[in-house]
Tab-separated table of C-alpha atoms in Angstrom:
chain	number	residue	atom	x	y	z
A	27	MET	CA	-0.218	12.613	50.483
A	28	GLN	CA	-0.143	12.171	54.207
A	29	ILE	CA	1.217	14.966	56.341
A	30	TYR	CA	3.584	14.630	59.183
A	31	ALA	CA	1.996	12.644	62.022
A	32	LEU	CA	2.601	15.316	64.654
A	33	LEU	CA	0.876	17.940	62.602
A	34	ALA	CA	-2.020	15.674	61.913
A	35	LEU	CA	-2.769	15.591	65.636
A	36	CYS	CA	-3.297	19.344	65.782
A	37	SER	CA	-6.754	20.677	65.656
A	38	PHE	CA	-8.208	24.092	66.137
A	39	ALA	CA	-11.820	25.184	66.118
A	40	SER	CA	-12.865	27.400	63.224
A	41	CYS	CA	-12.469	31.010	64.005
A	42	ALA	CA	-14.735	33.688	62.587
A	43	MET	CA	-12.163	36.435	63.251
A	44	MET	CA	-10.859	37.880	59.951
A	45	ASN	CA	-10.179	41.319	58.479
A	46	GLU	CA	-12.706	43.071	56.327
A	47	TYR	CA	-10.729	42.346	53.150
A	48	ALA	CA	-10.478	38.577	53.653
A	49	GLU	CA	-12.699	37.698	50.738
A	50	GLY	CA	-11.199	40.210	48.323
A	51	LYS	CA	-13.673	43.105	48.309
A	52	HIS	CA	-13.465	44.988	45.081
A	53	ALA	CA	-13.288	48.755	44.900
A	54	GLU	CA	-12.203	51.489	42.482
A	55	ASP	CA	-8.622	51.343	43.898
A	56	TRP	CA	-6.006	48.615	43.956
A	57	THR	CA	-3.730	49.764	46.789
A	58	ILE	CA	-1.556	46.644	47.403
A	59	PHE	CA	0.085	44.282	44.948
A	60	ARG	CA	-2.359	41.375	45.666
A	61	GLY	CA	-5.514	43.538	46.025
A	62	SER	CA	-6.087	43.147	49.800
A	63	PRO	CA	-4.088	42.732	53.061
A	64	SER	CA	-5.012	38.965	53.013
A	65	LEU	CA	-2.994	38.701	49.721
A	66	ASN	CA	-5.442	36.235	48.166
A	67	GLY	CA	-5.271	37.858	44.697
A	68	TYR	CA	-9.012	38.007	44.123
A	69	ALA	CA	-10.988	40.876	42.572
A	70	ASP	CA	-14.745	40.897	42.864
A	71	CYS	CA	-15.455	41.943	39.250
A	72	ASP	CA	-15.739	40.135	35.955
A	73	ILE	CA	-13.732	40.673	32.775
A	74	PRO	CA	-15.076	39.951	29.311
A	75	GLU	CA	-13.432	37.347	27.042
A	76	SER	CA	-11.834	39.941	24.812
A	77	PRO	CA	-10.459	42.991	26.659
A	78	ARG	CA	-8.913	45.682	24.522
A	79	LEU	CA	-5.701	47.586	24.859
A	80	LEU	CA	-6.581	51.209	25.496
A	81	TRP	CA	-3.050	52.582	25.764
A	82	SER	CA	0.580	51.596	26.351
A	83	ARG	CA	3.409	53.756	27.651
A	84	THR	CA	7.063	52.902	27.979
A	85	LEU	CA	9.496	54.645	30.370
A	86	GLN	CA	12.543	52.726	29.253
A	87	SER	CA	13.444	51.986	32.863
A	88	ARG	CA	13.552	48.610	34.612
A	89	THR	CA	10.724	47.814	37.054
A	90	VAL	CA	9.904	45.065	39.496
A	91	ALA	CA	7.271	46.544	41.758
A	92	ALA	CA	3.635	46.081	40.842
A	93	PRO	CA	1.471	48.992	39.697
A	94	ILE	CA	-0.957	50.583	42.227
A	95	VAL	CA	-4.263	52.362	41.428
A	96	TYR	CA	-5.381	55.031	43.795
A	97	GLY	CA	-7.902	57.858	43.313
A	98	GLY	CA	-8.097	57.247	39.588
A	99	TRP	CA	-4.294	57.497	39.131
A	100	VAL	CA	-1.858	54.699	38.423
A	101	TYR	CA	1.441	54.714	40.295
A	102	ILE	CA	4.601	52.843	39.338
A	103	LEU	CA	8.138	52.785	40.818
A	104	ASN	CA	11.154	51.801	38.730
A	105	ARG	CA	14.280	50.150	40.050
A	106	LYS	CA	16.089	53.511	40.283
A	107	GLY	CA	13.546	54.686	42.819
A	108	GLN	CA	11.670	57.063	40.563
A	109	LEU	CA	7.913	57.327	41.260
A	110	TYR	CA	5.628	57.991	38.255
A	111	ARG	CA	1.933	58.836	38.141
A	112	PHE	CA	-0.283	58.088	35.157
A	113	SER	CA	-3.683	59.594	34.341
A	114	SER	CA	-6.570	57.522	33.008
A	115	GLU	CA	-5.535	58.666	29.530
A	116	GLY	CA	-1.974	57.545	29.959
A	117	ASP	CA	-0.306	60.849	30.549
A	118	SER	CA	2.600	60.511	33.002
A	119	VAL	CA	4.817	62.604	35.218
A	120	MET	CA	7.569	61.721	37.674
A	121	ILE	CA	6.474	63.005	41.056
A	122	HIS	CA	9.404	61.919	43.242
A	123	ASP	CA	12.866	60.449	43.078
A	124	PHE	CA	13.893	58.369	46.131
A	125	LYS	CA	17.452	58.348	44.680
A	126	THR	CA	18.100	54.751	45.610
A	127	ALA	CA	17.300	51.296	44.212
A	128	ILE	CA	13.762	49.938	44.895
A	129	GLU	CA	12.442	46.495	43.922
A	130	ALA	CA	9.709	45.957	46.517
A	131	SER	CA	6.083	46.607	45.693
A	132	PHE	CA	4.451	49.355	47.666
A	133	VAL	CA	1.127	50.096	49.344
A	134	VAL	CA	-1.022	53.235	49.455
A	135	ASP	CA	-3.401	54.157	52.312
A	136	ASP	CA	-5.164	57.481	52.939
A	137	SER	CA	-2.943	59.450	50.512
A	138	MET	CA	0.233	57.937	51.991
A	139	LEU	CA	2.508	55.715	49.947
A	140	TYR	CA	4.730	53.301	51.842
A	141	VAL	CA	7.762	51.660	50.276
A	142	GLY	CA	10.778	49.606	51.362
A	143	ARG	CA	14.171	50.233	49.642
A	144	ILE	CA	17.159	48.041	48.774
A	145	ASP	CA	19.285	50.073	51.190
A	146	GLY	CA	17.020	48.956	54.022
A	147	HIS	CA	15.129	52.218	54.527
A	148	ILE	CA	11.327	52.408	54.799
A	149	ASN	CA	9.656	55.611	53.591
A	150	ALA	CA	6.239	57.118	54.011
A	151	PHE	CA	5.583	59.495	51.118
A	152	SER	CA	2.636	61.916	51.089
A	153	ILE	CA	0.946	61.938	47.679
A	154	THR	CA	-0.835	65.206	48.426
A	155	GLN	CA	2.159	67.007	49.818
A	156	ASN	CA	4.664	65.395	47.420
A	157	ARG	CA	7.272	64.816	50.165
A	158	VAL	CA	8.764	62.045	52.324
A	159	VAL	CA	7.001	62.308	55.703
A	160	TRP	CA	9.201	59.845	57.625
A	161	ASP	CA	12.132	57.499	57.153
A	162	TYR	CA	12.959	54.371	59.135
A	163	GLU	CA	16.176	52.400	58.642
A	164	THR	CA	16.529	48.620	59.014
A	165	LEU	CA	19.758	46.661	58.693
A	166	GLY	CA	19.020	44.777	55.518
A	167	GLN	CA	17.455	45.204	52.123
A	168	ILE	CA	13.678	45.120	51.648
A	169	SER	CA	12.297	42.930	48.862
A	170	GLY	CA	8.674	42.440	49.951
A	171	SER	CA	5.780	44.782	49.843
A	172	PRO	CA	4.724	46.464	53.106
A	173	ASN	CA	1.221	45.618	54.461
A	174	LEU	CA	-1.127	47.509	56.729
A	175	ILE	CA	-2.971	46.438	59.896
A	176	ASP	CA	-5.069	48.170	62.579
A	177	ILE	CA	-3.844	47.911	66.165
A	178	ASN	CA	-6.066	49.511	68.816
A	179	GLY	CA	-7.608	51.824	66.156
A	180	LYS	CA	-4.308	53.008	64.691
A	181	ARG	CA	-2.804	52.054	61.361
A	182	HIS	CA	0.473	50.209	61.469
A	183	LEU	CA	2.936	49.083	58.763
A	184	LEU	CA	4.293	45.496	58.487
A	185	VAL	CA	7.625	45.239	56.673
A	186	GLY	CA	10.052	42.322	56.455
A	187	SER	CA	13.822	42.949	56.066
A	188	TYR	CA	16.871	40.906	55.067
A	189	ASP	CA	18.148	41.576	58.626
A	190	GLY	CA	15.709	38.873	59.661
A	191	GLY	CA	13.182	41.206	61.255
A	192	MET	CA	9.567	41.759	60.730
A	193	TYR	CA	8.878	45.375	61.732
A	194	VAL	CA	5.677	46.850	63.013
A	195	LEU	CA	5.765	50.663	62.586
A	196	ASN	CA	3.214	53.331	63.370
A	197	ALA	CA	1.995	54.360	59.917
A	198	LEU	CA	1.510	57.991	60.855
A	199	THR	CA	4.868	58.614	62.601
A	200	GLY	CA	7.175	55.806	61.626
A	201	ASP	CA	7.863	55.007	65.219
A	202	LEU	CA	8.734	51.311	65.949
A	203	ARG	CA	6.049	49.476	67.877
A	204	ASN	CA	7.842	46.102	67.874
A	205	ARG	CA	10.163	43.948	65.828
A	206	TYR	CA	10.054	40.099	65.587
A	207	ALA	CA	13.431	38.555	64.889
A	208	THR	CA	13.771	35.374	62.841
A	209	GLY	CA	17.500	35.218	62.176
A	210	TYR	CA	16.873	34.584	58.505
A	211	TYR	CA	16.121	36.703	55.448
A	212	ILE	CA	12.460	37.711	55.027
A	213	ASN	CA	11.811	37.951	51.311
A	214	GLY	CA	8.046	38.153	51.114
A	215	SER	CA	5.218	40.160	52.597
A	216	ALA	CA	3.174	39.431	55.685
A	217	ALA	CA	-0.461	38.417	55.120
A	218	VAL	CA	-3.008	39.889	57.572
A	219	TRP	CA	-5.575	37.934	59.525
A	220	GLY	CA	-7.273	39.877	62.288
A	221	ARG	CA	-4.550	41.216	64.543
A	222	TYR	CA	-2.099	38.511	63.377
A	223	MET	CA	0.447	38.504	60.660
A	224	LEU	CA	1.551	35.380	58.746
A	225	PHE	CA	4.857	35.171	56.970
A	226	GLY	CA	7.554	32.680	55.895
A	227	GLY	CA	11.234	32.850	55.207
A	228	CYS	CA	14.431	31.094	54.152
A	229	ASP	CA	14.413	28.915	57.249
A	230	THR	CA	11.300	26.917	56.107
A	231	TRP	CA	9.173	28.182	58.988
A	232	LEU	CA	5.747	29.794	58.558
A	233	ARG	CA	5.053	32.067	61.557
A	234	MET	CA	1.993	33.591	63.147
A	235	VAL	CA	2.880	36.735	65.075
A	236	ASP	CA	0.596	39.001	67.147
A	237	SER	CA	1.134	42.358	65.640
A	238	ALA	CA	0.277	44.186	68.814
A	239	THR	CA	2.940	42.462	70.968
A	240	GLY	CA	5.484	41.246	68.411
A	241	MET	CA	5.345	37.779	69.938
A	242	ALA	CA	5.004	34.618	67.866
A	243	THR	CA	1.913	32.662	68.826
A	244	ASP	CA	2.543	29.664	66.613
A	245	SER	CA	4.885	28.350	63.819
A	246	LEU	CA	4.947	25.507	61.384
A	247	GLN	CA	8.117	24.042	59.782
A	248	LEU	CA	7.394	23.195	56.081
A	249	GLU	CA	9.428	20.993	53.754
A	250	SER	CA	11.348	23.717	51.915
A	251	TYR	CA	12.024	27.379	52.230
A	252	LEU	CA	9.229	29.887	51.483
A	253	PRO	CA	10.095	32.398	48.758
A	254	ALA	CA	6.596	33.945	48.557
A	255	SER	CA	3.830	35.072	50.899
A	256	PRO	CA	0.802	33.057	52.115
A	257	ALA	CA	-2.703	33.822	50.830
A	258	ILE	CA	-5.720	33.862	53.207
A	259	TRP	CA	-9.396	33.217	52.696
A	260	GLY	CA	-11.652	33.159	55.726
A	261	ASP	CA	-9.934	31.035	58.404
A	262	MET	CA	-7.706	29.183	55.980
A	263	ALA	CA	-4.244	30.105	54.802
A	264	TYR	CA	-2.456	28.667	51.779
A	265	GLU	CA	1.395	28.581	51.463
A	266	ALA	CA	3.592	27.233	48.728
A	267	ASP	CA	7.164	26.157	49.344
A	268	TYR	CA	10.138	26.064	46.919
A	269	LYS	CA	9.764	22.307	46.278
A	270	GLY	CA	6.341	22.647	44.790
A	271	ASN	CA	4.187	21.727	47.831
A	272	ILE	CA	1.138	23.739	48.780
A	273	TYR	CA	-0.208	23.590	52.320
A	274	ARG	CA	-3.806	24.185	53.569
A	275	ILE	CA	-3.579	25.614	57.051
A	276	ARG	CA	-6.407	26.287	59.437
A	277	LEU	CA	-6.151	29.494	61.487
A	278	ALA	CA	-7.565	30.022	64.941
A	279	GLU	CA	-6.963	32.453	67.776
A	280	GLY	CA	-3.185	32.463	68.024
A	281	GLY	CA	-2.713	29.126	66.314
A	282	MET	CA	-2.250	27.301	62.980
A	283	CYS	CA	-2.554	23.660	61.915
A	284	ILE	CA	-2.093	21.852	58.601
A	285	VAL	CA	-5.386	20.024	58.017
A	286	ASP	CA	-5.485	16.291	57.167
A	287	SER	CA	-5.686	16.811	53.437
A	288	GLY	CA	-3.657	19.975	53.511
A	289	LYS	CA	-0.415	19.078	51.732
A	290	ARG	CA	-0.372	18.618	47.980
A	291	LYS	CA	2.470	18.246	45.495
A	292	VAL	CA	1.535	20.558	42.628
A	293	ASP	CA	4.986	20.975	40.970
A	294	SER	CA	6.535	17.687	39.847
A	295	ARG	CA	9.995	19.275	39.374
A	296	LYS	CA	11.009	16.133	37.449
A	297	GLY	CA	14.204	15.488	39.386
A	298	LYS	CA	15.443	19.098	39.277
A	299	THR	CA	17.744	20.426	42.035
A	300	GLU	CA	17.079	23.673	43.871
A	301	GLU	CA	19.669	25.363	41.668
A	302	ASP	CA	17.435	24.692	38.684
A	303	GLY	CA	14.678	26.825	40.086
A	304	GLY	CA	11.415	26.016	41.951
A	305	MET	CA	8.144	27.429	43.025
A	306	VAL	CA	8.357	31.208	43.479
A	307	SER	CA	4.822	32.513	42.769
A	308	MET	CA	2.020	32.876	45.310
A	309	PRO	CA	-1.212	30.851	45.363
A	310	THR	CA	-4.373	32.764	44.414
A	311	VAL	CA	-7.450	31.849	46.454
A	312	THR	CA	-11.224	32.191	45.835
A	313	GLN	CA	-14.337	30.848	47.502
A	314	ASN	CA	-13.855	27.443	46.007
A	315	ALA	CA	-10.473	27.076	44.349
A	316	ILE	CA	-6.722	27.674	44.490
A	317	TYR	CA	-4.778	28.705	41.383
A	318	MET	CA	-1.043	28.089	41.018
A	319	LEU	CA	1.622	28.407	38.365
A	320	THR	CA	3.401	25.038	38.317
A	321	ASP	CA	5.906	22.904	36.477
A	322	GLU	CA	7.314	25.989	34.756
A	323	ARG	CA	4.606	25.924	32.020
A	324	TYR	CA	1.237	25.201	33.644
A	325	LEU	CA	-1.672	26.924	35.412
A	326	SER	CA	-3.165	24.477	37.896
A	327	CYS	CA	-6.503	24.710	39.690
A	328	LEU	CA	-7.088	22.815	42.942
A	329	ASP	CA	-10.288	22.327	44.870
A	330	ARG	CA	-9.901	24.571	47.954
A	331	GLN	CA	-11.518	22.086	50.399
A	332	THR	CA	-9.932	18.768	49.290
A	333	GLY	CA	-6.762	19.884	47.535
A	334	ASN	CA	-7.678	17.666	44.561
A	335	LEU	CA	-6.583	18.800	41.104
A	336	ARG	CA	-9.526	20.210	39.073
A	337	TRP	CA	-7.665	21.048	35.925
A	338	LYS	CA	-4.115	21.858	34.625
A	339	LYS	CA	-3.558	23.834	31.472
A	340	LEU	CA	-0.403	24.370	29.409
A	341	LEU	CA	0.621	28.042	29.152
A	342	ARG	CA	1.991	29.737	26.043
A	343	GLY	CA	5.028	30.922	27.963
A	344	ILE	CA	7.275	30.088	30.956
A	345	THR	CA	6.045	30.903	34.403
A	346	GLY	CA	7.922	33.199	36.700
A	347	GLU	CA	7.386	35.382	39.780
A	348	CYS	CA	4.119	36.976	38.489
A	349	SER	CA	1.306	35.241	40.447
A	350	PRO	CA	-2.141	34.955	38.784
A	351	ILE	CA	-5.090	37.228	39.629
A	352	VAL	CA	-8.656	36.005	39.612
A	353	ALA	CA	-11.330	38.567	38.533
A	354	GLY	CA	-14.762	37.149	38.828
A	355	ASN	CA	-14.774	33.911	36.789
A	356	LYS	CA	-11.567	34.727	34.843
A	357	VAL	CA	-7.938	34.119	35.699
A	358	ILE	CA	-5.286	36.598	34.490
A	359	VAL	CA	-1.916	35.024	33.906
A	360	CYS	CA	1.325	36.754	32.890
A	361	THR	CA	4.376	34.824	31.858
A	362	LYS	CA	8.084	35.578	32.115
A	363	ASP	CA	8.419	35.700	28.345
A	364	GLY	CA	5.611	38.228	27.775
A	365	HIS	CA	2.217	36.440	27.341
A	366	VAL	CA	-0.935	37.848	28.968
A	367	SER	CA	-3.777	35.390	28.954
A	368	LEU	CA	-7.307	34.983	30.288
A	369	PHE	CA	-8.598	31.556	31.411
A	370	ASP	CA	-12.025	30.439	32.399
A	371	ALA	CA	-11.718	29.949	36.156
A	372	ASN	CA	-14.129	27.004	36.179
A	373	ASN	CA	-12.722	24.797	33.408
A	374	GLY	CA	-9.325	26.255	32.402
A	375	THR	CA	-10.307	27.133	28.834
A	376	GLU	CA	-8.017	29.802	27.397
A	377	LEU	CA	-10.325	32.773	26.360
A	378	TRP	CA	-7.811	35.345	25.210
A	379	ASN	CA	-4.063	35.827	24.760
A	380	GLU	CA	-1.819	38.732	23.864
A	381	GLU	CA	1.958	38.525	23.463
A	382	VAL	CA	3.514	41.879	24.589
A	383	GLY	CA	7.108	40.817	23.872
A	384	GLU	CA	8.505	41.917	27.256
A	385	THR	CA	9.214	40.049	30.469
A	386	ILE	CA	6.543	40.394	33.189
A	387	VAL	CA	7.318	39.860	36.891
A	388	ALA	CA	4.843	42.289	38.552
A	389	SER	CA	1.347	41.321	39.508
A	390	PRO	CA	-1.522	42.928	37.494
A	391	ALA	CA	-3.758	45.572	39.042
A	392	VAL	CA	-7.510	45.177	38.550
A	393	VAL	CA	-10.158	47.885	39.058
A	394	SER	CA	-13.647	48.474	37.715
A	395	GLY	CA	-13.558	48.618	33.945
A	396	ARG	CA	-9.743	48.280	33.611
A	397	PHE	CA	-6.701	46.205	34.397
A	398	TYR	CA	-3.027	47.133	34.206
A	399	ILE	CA	0.009	45.140	33.195
A	400	LEU	CA	3.562	46.435	33.934
A	401	THR	CA	6.586	44.822	32.233
A	402	ALA	CA	10.084	44.536	33.552
A	403	ARG	CA	11.184	47.051	30.885
A	404	GLY	CA	8.862	49.688	32.298
A	405	THR	CA	5.951	49.450	29.863
A	406	LEU	CA	2.551	50.114	31.408
A	407	MET	CA	-0.431	48.733	29.484
A	408	CYS	CA	-3.956	49.639	30.215
A	409	TYR	CA	-6.715	47.219	29.099
A	410	ASP	CA	-10.303	48.425	29.410
A	411	TYR	CA	-13.570	46.496	29.447
A	412	ASP	CA	-17.258	47.210	30.083
């Protein structure tokens, strides 16, 4: 499908600048809901074809935020704002109560947990000291996970709010460095590329903003609004809009451009209106491929360079907000009606499936030897593998 003529005229040289996590480096920890600040959803480890359930624990409290693994512990937040910590054996304890509703996923860095709340507050919580270190108030609810970026050697937090602002806060003190105002709700997280942050919103625009200055350096208007975040690999970003289009966007110093073959329709929608629901999950990106949940019931794999469809597989359940995670040569997919499946990343063969019987909206967390699934009911499941 041809892209808009004006965009086709754009061209930027390839830029080698990218953050150290751009290709999804794997570690013992999983400190952000998509594994790395580039939000590509890739874990550099392999999972066998038949993982086994090691333990399952139910808190009987609703959850939306994805689980985080840090220092050998698993952390989850329920919608009431209660923070729980699980040991590797499944023993749990509530370590803090924020006493307000929380739906956004959170991020952990150097023993500090950062989270945005429905009431618009952003908190930094010290895991070692078991206390809130600082509090910053925005003017709208926060639904997307914070992200972290280095500016002049100092860690900073990126948080989008329903007041239309993307905030850049000093991670140590909570002081505001800058705020970029869009005028529309920001529902997703900002993806990090070098010193730049990329994020979309309900106004259909994808923006590139210099985190140091808070100034937009480029923007692209896409066909429909952007309910989820972009994913980055190297100097390419991938964004899906609500109508089922996915865009391949080249990144350069301060600029973005949709490449010639960069727009693909991957969700047919079959005549549905926006009220019927559309694309809400994020693309997952690897060295050679893009993985998307499409058409309500399918996992689709596209060639990363050409955008051509490699394969498309029918899922056992209905897709939702839970984006897939790629671990080595396997794709982990969780459906809205409670199926957890593994697919061969190369050909789409289903290798394993387990029906957990509860809705799943949070992304899995993958670390060496284990992965974790959290249901909307608050059941945390630990699968281990060698």
